[in-house]
């Protein structure tokens, strides 16, 4: 269980608000009806024993005709009724929000933020459990809120792990409570659709990449815009560029800042090429996932060292850029790439000086560096 911290500010406008989901229709079939009816019973294990004891006391009161037994039987029935009413009141007028993390990698634990706001004017909510719902199954981890005062909001987070890259869909929340006596567990499903883009898993990158293929690493000092060298073209202005390199006439015509780019600027560019190789059928998918993870790791390895990095994975390509936004672009493209995309022929590599080839193999992906000429086809 995670501890919650109290907040008094209203929920964020970008948060996902939930409303009560209507109950699905019952399925036909005798056995299925019995199982679904038993699952719908909101009693807990303690509640089942308490109800059995209530029936025993009621039978004894009718059989013996003692007023004391009738009094005890009435008190036990009142506890069951009060438990159902109070637990239902705890689940009323709740707004659940979800705070997605900025980056999620397959196989890496992350924290999913959950916020609950109690819109009731006077009644607090006690002992609330919130569970995320996915297409496949409910998330096993739950967030626990001991008390949410009226008109307040609290936030907490649970730890989760997604084992596969790609798009994962969240369909809503399941809020439940056993307040006040633990006899009845009331639960409501709240729809709140959201999509998580899970990036490929990161793996260690070989320290001496140049030794793999024999091509030297590009010089990062030449990756900055400069006034020397032969004119190559124009590109959009990025933070840190020299303002003297702005091409004012083209910038005014196109409505955005453009800077001159020289031949020396291409010295710090690397294209990560995800290359297909025939492998055994039983290891094909595993080798492809390993190659995608290695391609993502190699791209981040160069980006952290100041290079402009691009991607060439068959039909999927990303232009060479530097910075944090480029890392998200590379990871997003690799999160959605498929084996059919890689098998398709790729286009030109542009002005890359060094190509980091990630080739699928039987045991593990191979990373090699090769020199690339301007406009060379992959």
mmCIF file of C-alpha atoms in Angstrom:
data_model
loop_
_atom_site.group_PDB
_atom_site.id
_atom_site.type_symbol
_atom_site.label_atom_id
_atom_site.label_comp_id
_atom_site.label_asym_id
_atom_site.label_seq_id
_atom_site.Cartn_x
_atom_site.Cartn_y
_atom_site.Cartn_z
ATOM 1 C CA UNK A 1 0.000 0.000 0.000
ATOM 2 C CA UNK A 2 1.266 3.445 -0.866
ATOM 3 C CA UNK A 3 0.920 6.402 1.455
ATOM 4 C CA UNK A 4 -1.091 9.371 0.146
ATOM 5 C CA UNK A 5 -0.419 13.077 0.505
ATOM 6 C CA UNK A 6 -3.228 15.574 0.780
ATOM 7 C CA UNK A 7 -3.831 18.335 -1.751
ATOM 8 C CA UNK A 8 -6.254 21.219 -1.743
ATOM 9 C CA UNK A 9 -5.881 22.337 -5.366
ATOM 10 C CA UNK A 10 -8.462 21.371 -8.010
ATOM 11 C CA UNK A 11 -7.580 18.624 -10.530
ATOM 12 C CA UNK A 12 -5.526 19.493 -13.597
ATOM 13 C CA UNK A 13 -7.453 20.349 -16.775
ATOM 14 C CA UNK A 14 -5.497 17.706 -18.681
ATOM 15 C CA UNK A 15 -6.439 14.945 -16.254
ATOM 16 C CA UNK A 16 -8.881 12.214 -17.167
ATOM 17 C CA UNK A 17 -12.136 12.392 -15.246
ATOM 18 C CA UNK A 18 -14.253 9.304 -14.623
ATOM 19 C CA UNK A 19 -17.976 8.674 -14.561
ATOM 20 C CA UNK A 20 -19.848 5.608 -13.396
ATOM 21 C CA UNK A 21 -19.883 2.745 -15.870
ATOM 22 C CA UNK A 22 -23.243 0.975 -16.424
ATOM 23 C CA UNK A 23 -23.448 -2.657 -15.364
ATOM 24 C CA UNK A 24 -22.978 -5.083 -18.280
ATOM 25 C CA UNK A 25 -25.876 -7.371 -19.168
ATOM 26 C CA UNK A 26 -25.935 -10.877 -17.680
ATOM 27 C CA UNK A 27 -24.948 -13.815 -19.877
ATOM 28 C CA UNK A 28 -27.195 -16.720 -20.659
ATOM 29 C CA UNK A 29 -26.550 -20.212 -19.299
ATOM 30 C CA UNK A 30 -27.258 -21.772 -15.906
ATOM 31 C CA UNK A 31 -23.681 -22.433 -14.737
ATOM 32 C CA UNK A 32 -22.443 -19.086 -15.964
ATOM 33 C CA UNK A 33 -25.312 -17.323 -14.196
ATOM 34 C CA UNK A 34 -24.421 -19.014 -10.909
ATOM 35 C CA UNK A 35 -20.738 -18.080 -11.170
ATOM 36 C CA UNK A 36 -21.506 -14.487 -12.158
ATOM 37 C CA UNK A 37 -24.079 -14.189 -9.342
ATOM 38 C CA UNK A 38 -21.583 -15.501 -6.808
ATOM 39 C CA UNK A 39 -18.938 -13.072 -8.052
ATOM 40 C CA UNK A 40 -21.389 -10.203 -7.766
ATOM 41 C CA UNK A 41 -21.963 -10.867 -4.085
ATOM 42 C CA UNK A 42 -20.137 -7.980 -2.373
ATOM 43 C CA UNK A 43 -19.478 -9.894 0.847
ATOM 44 C CA UNK A 44 -15.967 -10.577 2.034
ATOM 45 C CA UNK A 45 -14.829 -13.799 3.689
ATOM 46 C CA UNK A 46 -15.491 -12.269 7.077
ATOM 47 C CA UNK A 47 -18.873 -11.084 5.812
ATOM 48 C CA UNK A 48 -19.830 -14.621 4.764
ATOM 49 C CA UNK A 49 -19.062 -15.952 8.232
ATOM 50 C CA UNK A 50 -20.992 -13.075 9.809
ATOM 51 C CA UNK A 51 -24.040 -13.739 7.623
ATOM 52 C CA UNK A 52 -23.935 -17.421 8.493
ATOM 53 C CA UNK A 53 -23.832 -16.524 12.158
ATOM 54 C CA UNK A 54 -26.759 -14.148 11.621
ATOM 55 C CA UNK A 55 -28.837 -16.931 10.065
ATOM 56 C CA UNK A 56 -27.992 -19.260 12.930
ATOM 57 C CA UNK A 57 -29.031 -16.650 15.505
ATOM 58 C CA UNK A 58 -32.229 -15.932 13.572
ATOM 59 C CA UNK A 59 -33.116 -19.642 13.404
ATOM 60 C CA UNK A 60 -32.441 -20.026 17.112
ATOM 61 C CA UNK A 61 -34.597 -16.997 17.919
ATOM 62 C CA UNK A 62 -37.537 -18.375 15.920
ATOM 63 C CA UNK A 63 -37.109 -21.839 17.401
ATOM 64 C CA UNK A 64 -36.743 -20.749 21.044
ATOM 65 C CA UNK A 65 -38.915 -17.632 20.909
ATOM 66 C CA UNK A 66 -36.514 -15.657 23.127
ATOM 67 C CA UNK A 67 -36.666 -11.868 22.897
ATOM 68 C CA UNK A 68 -32.928 -11.568 23.597
ATOM 69 C CA UNK A 69 -32.101 -13.670 20.535
ATOM 70 C CA UNK A 70 -34.496 -11.591 18.418
ATOM 71 C CA UNK A 71 -32.712 -8.439 19.666
ATOM 72 C CA UNK A 72 -29.288 -9.832 18.758
ATOM 73 C CA UNK A 73 -30.620 -10.990 15.391
ATOM 74 C CA UNK A 74 -31.968 -7.504 14.640
ATOM 75 C CA UNK A 75 -28.668 -5.854 15.610
ATOM 76 C CA UNK A 76 -26.724 -8.178 13.303
ATOM 77 C CA UNK A 77 -29.062 -7.432 10.419
ATOM 78 C CA UNK A 78 -28.673 -3.728 11.091
ATOM 79 C CA UNK A 79 -24.861 -4.026 10.935
ATOM 80 C CA UNK A 80 -25.098 -5.693 7.523
ATOM 81 C CA UNK A 81 -27.504 -3.045 6.232
ATOM 82 C CA UNK A 82 -25.429 -0.163 7.652
ATOM 83 C CA UNK A 83 -22.268 -1.607 6.136
ATOM 84 C CA UNK A 84 -23.841 -1.695 2.661
ATOM 85 C CA UNK A 85 -25.216 1.849 2.882
ATOM 86 C CA UNK A 86 -22.049 3.442 4.279
ATOM 87 C CA UNK A 87 -19.767 1.714 1.758
ATOM 88 C CA UNK A 88 -22.029 2.912 -1.052
ATOM 89 C CA UNK A 89 -21.879 6.493 0.241
ATOM 90 C CA UNK A 90 -18.071 6.332 0.289
ATOM 91 C CA UNK A 91 -17.993 5.663 -3.477
ATOM 92 C CA UNK A 92 -20.308 8.522 -4.429
ATOM 93 C CA UNK A 93 -19.113 11.775 -6.073
ATOM 94 C CA UNK A 94 -15.485 10.730 -6.596
ATOM 95 C CA UNK A 95 -13.313 11.994 -9.460
ATOM 96 C CA UNK A 96 -10.310 9.822 -10.286
ATOM 97 C CA UNK A 97 -7.403 11.143 -12.353
ATOM 98 C CA UNK A 98 -4.327 9.467 -13.760
ATOM 99 C CA UNK A 99 -0.856 10.967 -14.169
ATOM 100 C CA UNK A 100 1.157 9.115 -16.805
ATOM 101 C CA UNK A 101 4.956 9.128 -16.509
ATOM 102 C CA UNK A 102 6.955 10.949 -19.163
ATOM 103 C CA UNK A 103 8.877 7.870 -20.307
ATOM 104 C CA UNK A 104 8.173 4.151 -19.861
ATOM 105 C CA UNK A 105 10.654 1.482 -20.961
ATOM 106 C CA UNK A 106 9.757 -2.181 -21.291
ATOM 107 C CA UNK A 107 10.916 -4.208 -18.326
ATOM 108 C CA UNK A 108 11.746 -1.128 -16.233
ATOM 109 C CA UNK A 109 9.642 -0.298 -13.137
ATOM 110 C CA UNK A 110 7.835 3.046 -13.175
ATOM 111 C CA UNK A 111 5.421 4.971 -10.949
ATOM 112 C CA UNK A 112 1.854 5.610 -12.115
ATOM 113 C CA UNK A 113 0.267 8.572 -10.338
ATOM 114 C CA UNK A 114 -3.360 8.290 -9.192
ATOM 115 C CA UNK A 115 -5.379 11.203 -7.810
ATOM 116 C CA UNK A 116 -8.825 11.042 -6.195
ATOM 117 C CA UNK A 117 -10.981 14.069 -5.422
ATOM 118 C CA UNK A 118 -13.924 13.804 -3.040
ATOM 119 C CA UNK A 119 -16.632 16.147 -4.326
ATOM 120 C CA UNK A 120 -19.020 15.428 -1.450
ATOM 121 C CA UNK A 121 -19.805 18.523 0.601
ATOM 122 C CA UNK A 122 -19.719 17.003 4.091
ATOM 123 C CA UNK A 123 -19.066 13.265 4.025
ATOM 124 C CA UNK A 124 -15.454 12.010 3.871
ATOM 125 C CA UNK A 125 -14.397 8.825 2.105
ATOM 126 C CA UNK A 126 -12.623 6.116 4.115
ATOM 127 C CA UNK A 127 -10.511 3.097 3.208
ATOM 128 C CA UNK A 128 -10.606 3.535 -0.596
ATOM 129 C CA UNK A 129 -8.734 1.253 -2.994
ATOM 130 C CA UNK A 130 -8.115 2.299 -6.618
ATOM 131 C CA UNK A 131 -7.045 -0.176 -9.296
ATOM 132 C CA UNK A 132 -6.137 0.512 -12.940
ATOM 133 C CA UNK A 133 -7.949 -1.488 -15.609
ATOM 134 C CA UNK A 134 -6.341 -2.628 -18.876
ATOM 135 C CA UNK A 135 -7.635 -4.509 -21.901
ATOM 136 C CA UNK A 136 -6.092 -7.771 -20.767
ATOM 137 C CA UNK A 137 -6.549 -7.787 -16.998
ATOM 138 C CA UNK A 138 -6.692 -5.472 -13.987
ATOM 139 C CA UNK A 139 -3.362 -4.234 -12.717
ATOM 140 C CA UNK A 140 -2.397 -6.207 -9.641
ATOM 141 C CA UNK A 141 -1.038 -3.180 -7.793
ATOM 142 C CA UNK A 142 -3.535 -0.970 -5.984
ATOM 143 C CA UNK A 143 -3.452 2.489 -4.442
ATOM 144 C CA UNK A 144 -4.873 2.864 -0.955
ATOM 145 C CA UNK A 145 -6.376 6.034 0.550
ATOM 146 C CA UNK A 146 -7.107 5.890 4.258
ATOM 147 C CA UNK A 147 -9.241 9.054 4.382
ATOM 148 C CA UNK A 148 -10.185 11.691 1.808
ATOM 149 C CA UNK A 149 -11.957 14.635 3.466
ATOM 150 C CA UNK A 150 -14.918 16.302 1.780
ATOM 151 C CA UNK A 151 -13.865 18.750 -0.942
ATOM 152 C CA UNK A 152 -10.242 17.603 -0.881
ATOM 153 C CA UNK A 153 -7.970 15.749 -3.278
ATOM 154 C CA UNK A 154 -5.193 13.285 -2.542
ATOM 155 C CA UNK A 155 -2.540 11.759 -4.762
ATOM 156 C CA UNK A 156 -0.456 8.640 -4.524
ATOM 157 C CA UNK A 157 1.304 6.257 -6.936
ATOM 158 C CA UNK A 158 1.801 2.566 -7.480
ATOM 159 C CA UNK A 159 4.769 0.719 -8.932
ATOM 160 C CA UNK A 160 4.210 -1.153 -12.185
ATOM 161 C CA UNK A 161 6.210 -2.923 -14.908
ATOM 162 C CA UNK A 162 5.243 -3.407 -18.582
ATOM 163 C CA UNK A 163 7.161 -6.196 -20.275
ATOM 164 C CA UNK A 164 6.415 -5.403 -23.937
ATOM 165 C CA UNK A 165 6.997 -2.269 -25.994
ATOM 166 C CA UNK A 166 4.260 -0.618 -28.020
ATOM 167 C CA UNK A 167 0.905 0.994 -27.250
ATOM 168 C CA UNK A 168 -0.874 -0.218 -24.115
ATOM 169 C CA UNK A 169 -4.446 0.886 -23.513
ATOM 170 C CA UNK A 170 -5.913 1.695 -20.112
ATOM 171 C CA UNK A 171 -9.705 1.618 -20.012
ATOM 172 C CA UNK A 172 -10.535 2.916 -16.541
ATOM 173 C CA UNK A 173 -10.395 2.477 -12.784
ATOM 174 C CA UNK A 174 -11.974 0.180 -10.245
ATOM 175 C CA UNK A 175 -12.657 1.907 -6.927
ATOM 176 C CA UNK A 176 -13.644 -0.237 -3.955
ATOM 177 C CA UNK A 177 -14.016 -0.010 -0.194
ATOM 178 C CA UNK A 178 -14.716 -2.311 2.783
ATOM 179 C CA UNK A 179 -15.674 0.507 5.101
ATOM 180 C CA UNK A 180 -16.881 0.416 7.850
ATOM 181 C CA UNK A 181 -16.870 -3.161 9.205
ATOM 182 C CA UNK A 182 -15.129 -5.139 6.450
ATOM 183 C CA UNK A 183 -18.243 -7.237 5.847
ATOM 184 C CA UNK A 184 -19.094 -5.927 2.366
ATOM 185 C CA UNK A 185 -16.730 -4.882 -0.410
ATOM 186 C CA UNK A 186 -18.420 -2.424 -2.753
ATOM 187 C CA UNK A 187 -16.736 -1.687 -6.100
ATOM 188 C CA UNK A 188 -17.512 0.622 -9.019
ATOM 189 C CA UNK A 189 -15.853 0.699 -12.431
ATOM 190 C CA UNK A 190 -15.036 4.171 -13.745
ATOM 191 C CA UNK A 191 -14.154 4.490 -17.460
ATOM 192 C CA UNK A 192 -11.099 6.646 -18.207
ATOM 193 C CA UNK A 193 -9.401 5.790 -21.486
ATOM 194 C CA UNK A 194 -5.694 6.457 -21.871
ATOM 195 C CA UNK A 195 -2.854 5.114 -23.982
ATOM 196 C CA UNK A 196 0.689 4.415 -22.832
ATOM 197 C CA UNK A 197 3.506 4.323 -25.362
ATOM 198 C CA UNK A 198 6.070 1.916 -23.941
ATOM 199 C CA UNK A 199 9.588 2.448 -25.287
ATOM 200 C CA UNK A 200 11.958 -0.446 -26.030
ATOM 201 C CA UNK A 201 13.997 -1.877 -23.204
ATOM 202 C CA UNK A 202 17.493 -0.449 -22.770
ATOM 203 C CA UNK A 203 20.523 -2.729 -22.813
ATOM 204 C CA UNK A 204 24.234 -2.082 -22.202
ATOM 205 C CA UNK A 205 26.053 -0.609 -25.202
ATOM 206 C CA UNK A 206 29.526 -1.861 -26.150
ATOM 207 C CA UNK A 207 32.135 0.580 -24.895
ATOM 208 C CA UNK A 208 34.329 0.454 -27.990
ATOM 209 C CA UNK A 209 31.847 0.789 -30.827
ATOM 210 C CA UNK A 210 34.574 1.835 -33.246
ATOM 211 C CA UNK A 211 36.366 -1.452 -32.728
ATOM 212 C CA UNK A 212 33.309 -3.340 -33.960
ATOM 213 C CA UNK A 213 33.421 -2.074 -37.495
ATOM 214 C CA UNK A 214 36.614 -0.087 -37.813
ATOM 215 C CA UNK A 215 34.991 3.284 -38.599
ATOM 216 C CA UNK A 216 36.110 6.151 -36.340
ATOM 217 C CA UNK A 217 33.573 8.064 -34.312
ATOM 218 C CA UNK A 218 32.656 11.487 -35.706
ATOM 219 C CA UNK A 219 34.033 14.616 -34.113
ATOM 220 C CA UNK A 220 31.412 16.250 -31.932
ATOM 221 C CA UNK A 221 33.100 19.635 -32.097
ATOM 222 C CA UNK A 222 32.182 19.932 -35.769
ATOM 223 C CA UNK A 223 28.516 19.279 -35.060
ATOM 224 C CA UNK A 224 27.873 22.928 -34.170
ATOM 225 C CA UNK A 225 26.879 25.483 -36.773
ATOM 226 C CA UNK A 226 29.922 27.432 -37.956
ATOM 227 C CA UNK A 227 30.846 29.988 -40.592
ATOM 228 C CA UNK A 228 33.584 27.824 -42.108
ATOM 229 C CA UNK A 229 33.318 25.114 -44.728
ATOM 230 C CA UNK A 230 31.298 24.768 -47.892
ATOM 231 C CA UNK A 231 27.634 25.807 -47.771
ATOM 232 C CA UNK A 232 25.409 22.718 -47.506
ATOM 233 C CA UNK A 233 21.839 23.896 -46.895
ATOM 234 C CA UNK A 234 19.345 25.382 -44.465
ATOM 235 C CA UNK A 235 17.790 23.885 -41.372
ATOM 236 C CA UNK A 236 15.505 25.059 -38.578
ATOM 237 C CA UNK A 237 16.991 27.082 -35.752
ATOM 238 C CA UNK A 238 17.736 25.150 -32.555
ATOM 239 C CA UNK A 239 18.614 26.399 -29.102
ATOM 240 C CA UNK A 240 22.329 27.128 -28.883
ATOM 241 C CA UNK A 241 22.838 27.990 -32.572
ATOM 242 C CA UNK A 242 24.814 31.082 -33.485
ATOM 243 C CA UNK A 243 22.360 33.940 -34.330
ATOM 244 C CA UNK A 244 24.804 35.150 -36.989
ATOM 245 C CA UNK A 245 24.026 31.986 -38.958
ATOM 246 C CA UNK A 246 20.339 32.898 -39.376
ATOM 247 C CA UNK A 247 19.328 33.278 -43.025
ATOM 248 C CA UNK A 248 16.983 36.242 -42.686
ATOM 249 C CA UNK A 249 15.519 36.252 -46.181
ATOM 250 C CA UNK A 250 14.512 32.564 -46.099
ATOM 251 C CA UNK A 251 13.284 32.901 -42.511
ATOM 252 C CA UNK A 252 10.994 35.778 -43.436
ATOM 253 C CA UNK A 253 9.676 33.956 -46.498
ATOM 254 C CA UNK A 254 8.892 30.696 -44.658
ATOM 255 C CA UNK A 255 7.772 32.221 -41.370
ATOM 256 C CA UNK A 256 10.250 30.346 -39.125
ATOM 257 C CA UNK A 257 13.893 30.726 -38.174
ATOM 258 C CA UNK A 258 16.343 29.046 -40.551
ATOM 259 C CA UNK A 259 20.127 28.852 -40.165
ATOM 260 C CA UNK A 260 22.888 28.112 -42.651
ATOM 261 C CA UNK A 261 24.441 24.676 -42.515
ATOM 262 C CA UNK A 262 27.954 23.947 -43.750
ATOM 263 C CA UNK A 263 29.776 20.777 -44.631
ATOM 264 C CA UNK A 264 31.585 20.804 -41.309
ATOM 265 C CA UNK A 265 28.230 20.556 -39.520
ATOM 266 C CA UNK A 266 27.745 17.034 -40.843
ATOM 267 C CA UNK A 267 30.752 15.725 -38.944
ATOM 268 C CA UNK A 268 28.758 14.947 -35.779
ATOM 269 C CA UNK A 269 25.890 12.988 -37.318
ATOM 270 C CA UNK A 270 25.125 9.331 -36.805
ATOM 271 C CA UNK A 271 22.348 7.250 -38.335
ATOM 272 C CA UNK A 272 21.270 4.140 -36.442
ATOM 273 C CA UNK A 273 20.270 1.587 -39.059
ATOM 274 C CA UNK A 274 18.159 -1.376 -37.960
ATOM 275 C CA UNK A 275 19.128 -4.046 -40.484
ATOM 276 C CA UNK A 276 17.356 -7.319 -41.244
ATOM 277 C CA UNK A 277 19.151 -10.650 -41.275
ATOM 278 C CA UNK A 278 17.695 -14.125 -41.709
ATOM 279 C CA UNK A 279 17.574 -16.099 -38.476
ATOM 280 C CA UNK A 280 15.991 -19.315 -37.325
ATOM 281 C CA UNK A 281 12.212 -19.171 -37.157
ATOM 282 C CA UNK A 282 12.000 -20.074 -33.463
ATOM 283 C CA UNK A 283 14.321 -17.181 -32.501
ATOM 284 C CA UNK A 284 13.055 -14.631 -34.989
ATOM 285 C CA UNK A 285 10.809 -12.578 -32.716
ATOM 286 C CA UNK A 286 13.221 -12.681 -29.802
ATOM 287 C CA UNK A 287 16.124 -11.591 -31.991
ATOM 288 C CA UNK A 288 14.078 -8.753 -33.435
ATOM 289 C CA UNK A 289 13.132 -7.430 -29.992
ATOM 290 C CA UNK A 290 16.774 -7.594 -28.913
ATOM 291 C CA UNK A 291 17.803 -5.700 -32.032
ATOM 292 C CA UNK A 292 15.208 -2.987 -31.409
ATOM 293 C CA UNK A 293 16.436 -2.612 -27.820
ATOM 294 C CA UNK A 294 20.032 -2.370 -28.994
ATOM 295 C CA UNK A 295 19.116 0.225 -31.635
ATOM 296 C CA UNK A 296 17.374 2.366 -28.999
ATOM 297 C CA UNK A 297 20.314 2.040 -26.619
ATOM 298 C CA UNK A 298 22.861 2.946 -29.293
ATOM 299 C CA UNK A 299 20.834 5.989 -30.338
ATOM 300 C CA UNK A 300 20.621 7.267 -26.754
ATOM 301 C CA UNK A 301 24.329 6.528 -26.286
ATOM 302 C CA UNK A 302 25.223 8.939 -29.108
ATOM 303 C CA UNK A 303 22.619 11.542 -28.127
ATOM 304 C CA UNK A 304 23.964 11.777 -24.586
ATOM 305 C CA UNK A 305 27.392 12.539 -26.031
ATOM 306 C CA UNK A 306 26.177 15.454 -28.149
ATOM 307 C CA UNK A 307 25.778 13.834 -31.567
ATOM 308 C CA UNK A 308 22.976 14.423 -34.036
ATOM 309 C CA UNK A 309 21.306 11.019 -34.363
ATOM 310 C CA UNK A 310 18.858 9.720 -36.938
ATOM 311 C CA UNK A 311 17.117 6.403 -37.511
ATOM 312 C CA UNK A 312 16.730 4.176 -40.557
ATOM 313 C CA UNK A 313 14.626 1.051 -40.000
ATOM 314 C CA UNK A 314 13.261 0.064 -43.394
ATOM 315 C CA UNK A 315 10.102 2.083 -43.965
ATOM 316 C CA UNK A 316 10.527 3.901 -40.627
ATOM 317 C CA UNK A 317 12.994 6.787 -40.577
ATOM 318 C CA UNK A 318 13.735 9.771 -38.332
ATOM 319 C CA UNK A 319 15.809 12.756 -39.388
ATOM 320 C CA UNK A 320 19.094 13.540 -37.672
ATOM 321 C CA UNK A 321 18.767 15.920 -34.740
ATOM 322 C CA UNK A 322 20.192 16.436 -31.276
ATOM 323 C CA UNK A 323 18.649 17.071 -27.867
ATOM 324 C CA UNK A 324 16.075 15.555 -25.560
ATOM 325 C CA UNK A 325 13.205 15.863 -28.038
ATOM 326 C CA UNK A 326 15.121 13.762 -30.521
ATOM 327 C CA UNK A 327 15.506 10.973 -27.958
ATOM 328 C CA UNK A 328 11.717 10.828 -27.563
ATOM 329 C CA UNK A 329 11.284 10.794 -31.351
ATOM 330 C CA UNK A 330 13.723 7.898 -31.767
ATOM 331 C CA UNK A 331 12.215 5.883 -28.925
ATOM 332 C CA UNK A 332 8.664 6.487 -30.156
ATOM 333 C CA UNK A 333 9.550 5.293 -33.660
ATOM 334 C CA UNK A 334 11.285 2.176 -32.318
ATOM 335 C CA UNK A 335 8.385 1.465 -29.965
ATOM 336 C CA UNK A 336 6.047 1.048 -32.963
ATOM 337 C CA UNK A 337 8.390 -0.498 -35.530
ATOM 338 C CA UNK A 338 7.504 -3.979 -36.769
ATOM 339 C CA UNK A 339 9.439 -6.730 -38.456
ATOM 340 C CA UNK A 340 7.680 -6.035 -41.760
ATOM 341 C CA UNK A 341 8.847 -2.421 -41.631
ATOM 342 C CA UNK A 342 12.452 -3.496 -41.226
ATOM 343 C CA UNK A 343 12.217 -6.065 -44.030
ATOM 344 C CA UNK A 344 11.094 -3.366 -46.473
ATOM 345 C CA UNK A 345 13.804 -1.462 -48.389
ATOM 346 C CA UNK A 346 14.918 1.773 -46.752
ATOM 347 C CA UNK A 347 15.635 5.131 -48.303
ATOM 348 C CA UNK A 348 18.761 7.255 -48.416
ATOM 349 C CA UNK A 349 20.830 7.861 -45.312
ATOM 350 C CA UNK A 350 21.291 11.563 -46.048
ATOM 351 C CA UNK A 351 24.444 13.280 -44.806
ATOM 352 C CA UNK A 352 25.502 10.671 -42.273
ATOM 353 C CA UNK A 353 29.220 10.281 -41.706
ATOM 354 C CA UNK A 354 28.898 7.161 -39.545
ATOM 355 C CA UNK A 355 26.191 4.504 -39.708
ATOM 356 C CA UNK A 356 25.633 2.372 -36.614
ATOM 357 C CA UNK A 357 24.210 -0.859 -38.017
ATOM 358 C CA UNK A 358 22.210 -3.063 -35.659
ATOM 359 C CA UNK A 359 21.926 -6.477 -37.321
ATOM 360 C CA UNK A 360 19.733 -9.294 -36.064
ATOM 361 C CA UNK A 361 21.630 -12.490 -35.291
ATOM 362 C CA UNK A 362 20.823 -15.926 -33.920
ATOM 363 C CA UNK A 363 22.151 -15.296 -30.417
ATOM 364 C CA UNK A 364 22.325 -11.509 -29.956
ATOM 365 C CA UNK A 365 22.189 -8.394 -32.176
ATOM 366 C CA UNK A 366 25.481 -7.140 -33.585
ATOM 367 C CA UNK A 367 26.436 -3.453 -33.588
ATOM 368 C CA UNK A 368 28.890 -2.290 -36.239
ATOM 369 C CA UNK A 369 30.014 1.142 -37.383
ATOM 370 C CA UNK A 370 30.479 1.919 -41.054
ATOM 371 C CA UNK A 371 31.266 5.115 -42.929
ATOM 372 C CA UNK A 372 28.365 6.561 -44.914
ATOM 373 C CA UNK A 373 28.564 9.006 -47.805
ATOM 374 C CA UNK A 374 26.126 11.828 -48.456
ATOM 375 C CA UNK A 375 23.024 10.539 -50.237
ATOM 376 C CA UNK A 376 24.149 6.925 -49.965
ATOM 377 C CA UNK A 377 21.337 4.374 -50.216
ATOM 378 C CA UNK A 378 20.939 2.018 -47.284
#
